[in-house]
Short mmCIF file of C-alpha atoms in Angstrom, two decimals:
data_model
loop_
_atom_site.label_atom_id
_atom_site.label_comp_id
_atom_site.label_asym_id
_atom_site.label_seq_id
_atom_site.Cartn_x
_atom_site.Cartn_y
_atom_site.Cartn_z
CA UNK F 6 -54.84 -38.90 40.72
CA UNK F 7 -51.97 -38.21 42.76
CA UNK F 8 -52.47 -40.87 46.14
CA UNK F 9 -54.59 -44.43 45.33
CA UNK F 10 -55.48 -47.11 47.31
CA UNK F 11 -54.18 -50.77 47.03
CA UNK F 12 -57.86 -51.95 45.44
CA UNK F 13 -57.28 -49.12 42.85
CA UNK F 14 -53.47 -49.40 42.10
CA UNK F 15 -54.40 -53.14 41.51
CA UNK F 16 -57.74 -52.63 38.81
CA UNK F 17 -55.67 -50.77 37.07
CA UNK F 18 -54.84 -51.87 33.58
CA UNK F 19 -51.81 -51.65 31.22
CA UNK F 20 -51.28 -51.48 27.33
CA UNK F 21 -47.95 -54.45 27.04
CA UNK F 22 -45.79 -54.59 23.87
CA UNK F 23 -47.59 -57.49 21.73
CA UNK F 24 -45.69 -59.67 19.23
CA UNK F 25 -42.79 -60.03 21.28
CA UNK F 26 -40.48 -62.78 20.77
CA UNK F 27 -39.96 -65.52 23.65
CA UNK F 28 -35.84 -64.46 23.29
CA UNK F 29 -36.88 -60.72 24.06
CA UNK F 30 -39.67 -61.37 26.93
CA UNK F 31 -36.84 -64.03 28.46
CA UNK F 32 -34.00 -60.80 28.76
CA UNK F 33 -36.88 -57.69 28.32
CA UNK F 34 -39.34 -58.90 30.01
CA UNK F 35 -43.14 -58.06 29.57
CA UNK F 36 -42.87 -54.20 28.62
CA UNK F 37 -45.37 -51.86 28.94
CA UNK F 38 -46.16 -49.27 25.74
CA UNK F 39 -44.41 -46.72 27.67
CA UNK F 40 -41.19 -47.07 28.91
CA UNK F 41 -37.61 -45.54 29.06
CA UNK F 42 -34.60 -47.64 28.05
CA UNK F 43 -31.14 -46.68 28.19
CA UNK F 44 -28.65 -48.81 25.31
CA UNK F 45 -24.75 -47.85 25.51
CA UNK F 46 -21.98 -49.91 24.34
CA UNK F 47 -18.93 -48.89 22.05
CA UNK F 48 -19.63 -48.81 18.35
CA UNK F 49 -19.26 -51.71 16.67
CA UNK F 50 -20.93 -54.53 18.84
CA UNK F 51 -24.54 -54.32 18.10
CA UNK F 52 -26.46 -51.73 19.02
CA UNK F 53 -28.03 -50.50 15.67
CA UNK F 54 -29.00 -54.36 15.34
CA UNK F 55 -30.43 -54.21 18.54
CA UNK F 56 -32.08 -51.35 18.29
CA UNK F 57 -34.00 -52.37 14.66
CA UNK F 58 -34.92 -55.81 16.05
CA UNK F 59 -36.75 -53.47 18.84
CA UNK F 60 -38.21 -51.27 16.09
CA UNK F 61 -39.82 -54.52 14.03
CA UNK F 62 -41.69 -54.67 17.04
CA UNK F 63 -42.87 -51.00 18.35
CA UNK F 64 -44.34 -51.17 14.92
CA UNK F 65 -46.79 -53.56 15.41
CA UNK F 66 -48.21 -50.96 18.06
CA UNK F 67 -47.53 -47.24 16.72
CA UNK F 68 -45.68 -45.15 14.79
CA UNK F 69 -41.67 -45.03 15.28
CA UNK F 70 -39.65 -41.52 15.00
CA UNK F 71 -35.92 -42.01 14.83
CA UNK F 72 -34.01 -39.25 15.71
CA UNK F 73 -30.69 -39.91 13.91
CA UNK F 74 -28.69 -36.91 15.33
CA UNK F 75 -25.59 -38.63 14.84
CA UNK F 76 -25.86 -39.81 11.23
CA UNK F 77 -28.42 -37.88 10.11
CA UNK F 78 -29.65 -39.41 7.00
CA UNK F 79 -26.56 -40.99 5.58
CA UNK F 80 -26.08 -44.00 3.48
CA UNK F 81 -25.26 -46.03 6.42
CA UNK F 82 -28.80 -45.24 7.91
CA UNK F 83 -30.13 -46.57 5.15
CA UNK F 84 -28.55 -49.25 4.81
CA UNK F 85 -29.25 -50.30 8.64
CA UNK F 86 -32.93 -49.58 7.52
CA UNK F 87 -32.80 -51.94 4.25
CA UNK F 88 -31.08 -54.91 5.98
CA UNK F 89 -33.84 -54.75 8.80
CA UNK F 90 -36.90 -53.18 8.13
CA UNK F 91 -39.77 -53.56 5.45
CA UNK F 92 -43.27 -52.21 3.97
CA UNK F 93 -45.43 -54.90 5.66
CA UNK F 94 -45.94 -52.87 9.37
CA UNK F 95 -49.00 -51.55 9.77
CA UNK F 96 -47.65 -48.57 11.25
CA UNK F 97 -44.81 -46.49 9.88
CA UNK F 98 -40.93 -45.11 11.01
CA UNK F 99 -40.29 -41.37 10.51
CA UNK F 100 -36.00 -40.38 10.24
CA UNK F 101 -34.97 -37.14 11.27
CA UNK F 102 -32.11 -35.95 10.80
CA UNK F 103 -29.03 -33.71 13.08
CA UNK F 104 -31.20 -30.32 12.36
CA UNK F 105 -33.36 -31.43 15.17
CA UNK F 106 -33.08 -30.12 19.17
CA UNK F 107 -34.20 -30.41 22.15
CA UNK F 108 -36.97 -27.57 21.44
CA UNK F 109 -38.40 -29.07 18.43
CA UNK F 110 -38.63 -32.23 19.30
CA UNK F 111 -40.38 -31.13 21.95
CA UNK F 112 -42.74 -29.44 19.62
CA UNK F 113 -42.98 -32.28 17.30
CA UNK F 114 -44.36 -34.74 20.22
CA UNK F 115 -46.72 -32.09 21.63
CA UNK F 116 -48.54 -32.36 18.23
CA UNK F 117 -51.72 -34.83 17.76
CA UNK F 118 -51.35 -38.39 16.62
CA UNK F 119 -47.22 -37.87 17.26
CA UNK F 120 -45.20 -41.07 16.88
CA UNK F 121 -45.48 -43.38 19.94
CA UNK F 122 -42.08 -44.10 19.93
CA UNK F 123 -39.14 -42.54 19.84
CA UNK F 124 -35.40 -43.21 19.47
CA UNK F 125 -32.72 -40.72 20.16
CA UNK F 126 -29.49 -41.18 18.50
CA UNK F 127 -27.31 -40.64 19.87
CA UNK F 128 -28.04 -38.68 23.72
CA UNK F 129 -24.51 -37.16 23.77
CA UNK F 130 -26.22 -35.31 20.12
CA UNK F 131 -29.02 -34.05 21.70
CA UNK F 132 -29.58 -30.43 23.41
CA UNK F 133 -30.74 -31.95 26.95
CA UNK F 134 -29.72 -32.40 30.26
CA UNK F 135 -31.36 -34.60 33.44
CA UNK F 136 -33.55 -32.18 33.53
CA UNK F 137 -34.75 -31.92 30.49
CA UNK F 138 -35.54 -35.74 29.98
CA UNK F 139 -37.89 -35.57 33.46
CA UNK F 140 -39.53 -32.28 31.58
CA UNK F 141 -40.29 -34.99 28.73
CA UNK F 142 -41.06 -38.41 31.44
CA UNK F 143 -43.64 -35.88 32.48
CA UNK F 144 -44.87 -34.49 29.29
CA UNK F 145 -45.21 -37.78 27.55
CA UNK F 146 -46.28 -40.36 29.81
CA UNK F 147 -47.96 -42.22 27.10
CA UNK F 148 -44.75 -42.61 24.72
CA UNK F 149 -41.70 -45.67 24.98
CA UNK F 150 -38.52 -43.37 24.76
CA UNK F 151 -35.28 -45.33 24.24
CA UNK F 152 -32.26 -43.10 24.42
CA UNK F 153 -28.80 -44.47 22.69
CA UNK F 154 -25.57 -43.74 24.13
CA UNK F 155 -21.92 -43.70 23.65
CA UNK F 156 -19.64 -45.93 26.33
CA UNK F 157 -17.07 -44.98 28.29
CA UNK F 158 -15.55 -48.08 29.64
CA UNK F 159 -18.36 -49.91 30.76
CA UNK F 160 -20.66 -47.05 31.45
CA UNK F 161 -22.71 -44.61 29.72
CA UNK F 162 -21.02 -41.51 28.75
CA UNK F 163 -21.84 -38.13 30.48
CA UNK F 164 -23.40 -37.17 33.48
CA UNK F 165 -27.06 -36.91 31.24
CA UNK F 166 -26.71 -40.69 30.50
CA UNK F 167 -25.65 -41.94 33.49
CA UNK F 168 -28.81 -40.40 35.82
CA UNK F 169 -30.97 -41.58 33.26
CA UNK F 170 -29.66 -45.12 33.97
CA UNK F 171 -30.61 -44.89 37.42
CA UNK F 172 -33.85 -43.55 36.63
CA UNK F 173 -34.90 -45.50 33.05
CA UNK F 174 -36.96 -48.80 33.68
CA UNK F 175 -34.97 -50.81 31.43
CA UNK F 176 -30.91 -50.36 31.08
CA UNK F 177 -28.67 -52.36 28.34
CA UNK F 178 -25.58 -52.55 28.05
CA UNK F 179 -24.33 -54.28 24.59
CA UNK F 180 -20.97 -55.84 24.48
CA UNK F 181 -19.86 -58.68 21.69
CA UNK F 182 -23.38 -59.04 19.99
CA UNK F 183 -25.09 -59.32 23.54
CA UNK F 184 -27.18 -57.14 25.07
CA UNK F 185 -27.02 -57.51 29.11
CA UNK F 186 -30.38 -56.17 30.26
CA UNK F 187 -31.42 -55.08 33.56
CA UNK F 188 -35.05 -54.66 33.32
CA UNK F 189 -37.98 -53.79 36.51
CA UNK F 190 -40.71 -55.81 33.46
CA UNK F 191 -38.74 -59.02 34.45
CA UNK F 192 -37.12 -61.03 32.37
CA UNK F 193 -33.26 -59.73 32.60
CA UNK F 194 -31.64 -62.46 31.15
CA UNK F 195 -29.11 -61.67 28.32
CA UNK F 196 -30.09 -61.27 25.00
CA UNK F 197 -28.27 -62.76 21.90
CA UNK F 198 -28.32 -59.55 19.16
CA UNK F 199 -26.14 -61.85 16.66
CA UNK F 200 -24.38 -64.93 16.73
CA UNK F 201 -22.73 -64.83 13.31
CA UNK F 202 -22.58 -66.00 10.55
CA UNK F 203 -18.99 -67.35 10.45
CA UNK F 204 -16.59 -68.57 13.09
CA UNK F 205 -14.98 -64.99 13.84
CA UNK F 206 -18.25 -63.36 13.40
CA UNK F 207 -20.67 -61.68 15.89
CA UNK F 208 -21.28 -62.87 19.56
CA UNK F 209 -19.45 -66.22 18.30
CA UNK F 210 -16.59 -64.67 17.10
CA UNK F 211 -16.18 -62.07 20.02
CA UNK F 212 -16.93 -64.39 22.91
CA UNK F 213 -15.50 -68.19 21.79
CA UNK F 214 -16.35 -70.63 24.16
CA UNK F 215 -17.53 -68.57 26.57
CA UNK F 216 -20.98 -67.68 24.72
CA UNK F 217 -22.98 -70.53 25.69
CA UNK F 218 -22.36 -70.15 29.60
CA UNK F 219 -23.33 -66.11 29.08
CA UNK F 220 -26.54 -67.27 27.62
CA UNK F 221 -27.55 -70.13 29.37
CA UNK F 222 -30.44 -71.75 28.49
CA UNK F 223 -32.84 -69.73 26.43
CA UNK F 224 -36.50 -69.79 24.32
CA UNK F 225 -36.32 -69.81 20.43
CA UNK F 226 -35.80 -66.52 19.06
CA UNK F 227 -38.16 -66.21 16.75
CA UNK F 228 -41.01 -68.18 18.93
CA UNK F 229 -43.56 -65.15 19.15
CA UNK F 230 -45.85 -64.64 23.08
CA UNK F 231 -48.49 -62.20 23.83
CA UNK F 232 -48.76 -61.68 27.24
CA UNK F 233 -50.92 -59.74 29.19
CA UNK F 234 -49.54 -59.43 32.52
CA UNK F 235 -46.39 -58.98 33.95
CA UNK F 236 -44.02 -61.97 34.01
CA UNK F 237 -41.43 -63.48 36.98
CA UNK F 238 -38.56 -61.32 37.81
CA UNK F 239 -35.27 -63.44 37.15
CA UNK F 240 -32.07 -62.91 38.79
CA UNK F 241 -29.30 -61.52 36.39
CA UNK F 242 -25.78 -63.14 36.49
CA UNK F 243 -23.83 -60.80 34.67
CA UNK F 244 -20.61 -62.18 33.83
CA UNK F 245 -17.00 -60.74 34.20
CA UNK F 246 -17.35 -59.12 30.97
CA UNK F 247 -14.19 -58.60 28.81
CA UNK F 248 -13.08 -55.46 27.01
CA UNK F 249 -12.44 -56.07 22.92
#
């Protein structure tokens, strides 16, 4: 179905991510089951916690494989894993580990009842250029890919990462325990990963003062919304943001 009408393009219906927080759908917005987001930031500032909070919630709706390329499956791995994740989904995450390409990933995916998400950590691991990701945006229209990157400065590392910023739906960029989302679901308000839990902790402890005018007002985090259609784009003020 290559051309539609406007009478078709608008009876057309959409699987959303359920059991979304308010926090996420106010930054996220109201994501579809398949997607492509882009996370970079430098190590340190919160993109494994970002990424699990994510995870609690892809599986309420499928099966999760994390493609650990960069840690394989190393103590730290698990203990990311213990400090976020439990028994009580009724769906199930899959780890593999660095002996894992391009080509058998591709394989793995291709089989039946393959996970419906997938995680790539980190891109600059992986055996694929620009090309190859539109090979697998075409392959696996059905699947939520979210590809994790290294920074350089404020961008994405390597020419792979930064065309599939222009291209992915949903871009973040994590600084200080805050994830700064540009999202075409809506929402794009930023997202508080962790606030800490002393004074020089987390997004308290990296941003002082200056938290509270990042965030602006914001739902309760934990407040949970099913939605069923897509919400009110917002207009992002991204602030000057400061280097650590």
């Amino acid at each position: 179905m290559g051309v539609i009408g406007l009478k078709q393009l608008l009876q057309k219906r959409y699987k959303y991510l359920e059991h979304m927080t308010a926090a996420m759908l106010h930054s996220f917005g109201n994501m579809t089951t398949n997607f492509v987001m882009l996370v970079w930031g430098k190590s340190g500032n919160g993109k494994s916690n970002l990424i699990m909070q994510l995870v609690k919630i892809f599986l309420r709706m499928g099966n999760v494989l994390y493609v650990s390329l960069e840690e394989g499956h190393e103590s730290t791995i698990q203990q990311t894993a213990l400090k976020h994740l439990n028994d009580d989904s009724p769906y199930k995450i899959l780890f593999a580990d660095n002996e894992e390409n391009y080509e058998s990933l591709t394989a793995r995916l291709k089989k039946k009842k393959s996970p419906r998400f997938v995680i790539v950590d980190s891109l600059q691991y992986l055996d694929m250029d620009y090309e190859g990701y539109k090979k697998w945006k075409q392959i696996f229209k059905n699947k939520g890919f979210v590809f994790i990157s290294h920074a350089e400065g404020k961008e994405p590392k390597g020419q792979t990462a930064k065309s599939i910023r222009y291209d992915a739906p949903i871009k973040v960029h994590v600084q200080g325990f805050v994830a700064f989302v540009t999202s075409r679901f809506g929402g794009n308000n930023p997202f508080l990963i962790w606030e800490g839990d002393k004074p020089n902790k987390g997004a308290r402890g990296y941003w002082g003062k200056k938290l509270k005018s990042i965030l602006g007002d914001r739902p309760p985090k934990e407040e949970v919304i099913n939605v069923t259609k897509p919400i009110e784009n917002e207009k992002t003020e991204i602030p000057n943001l400061v280097e650590s």
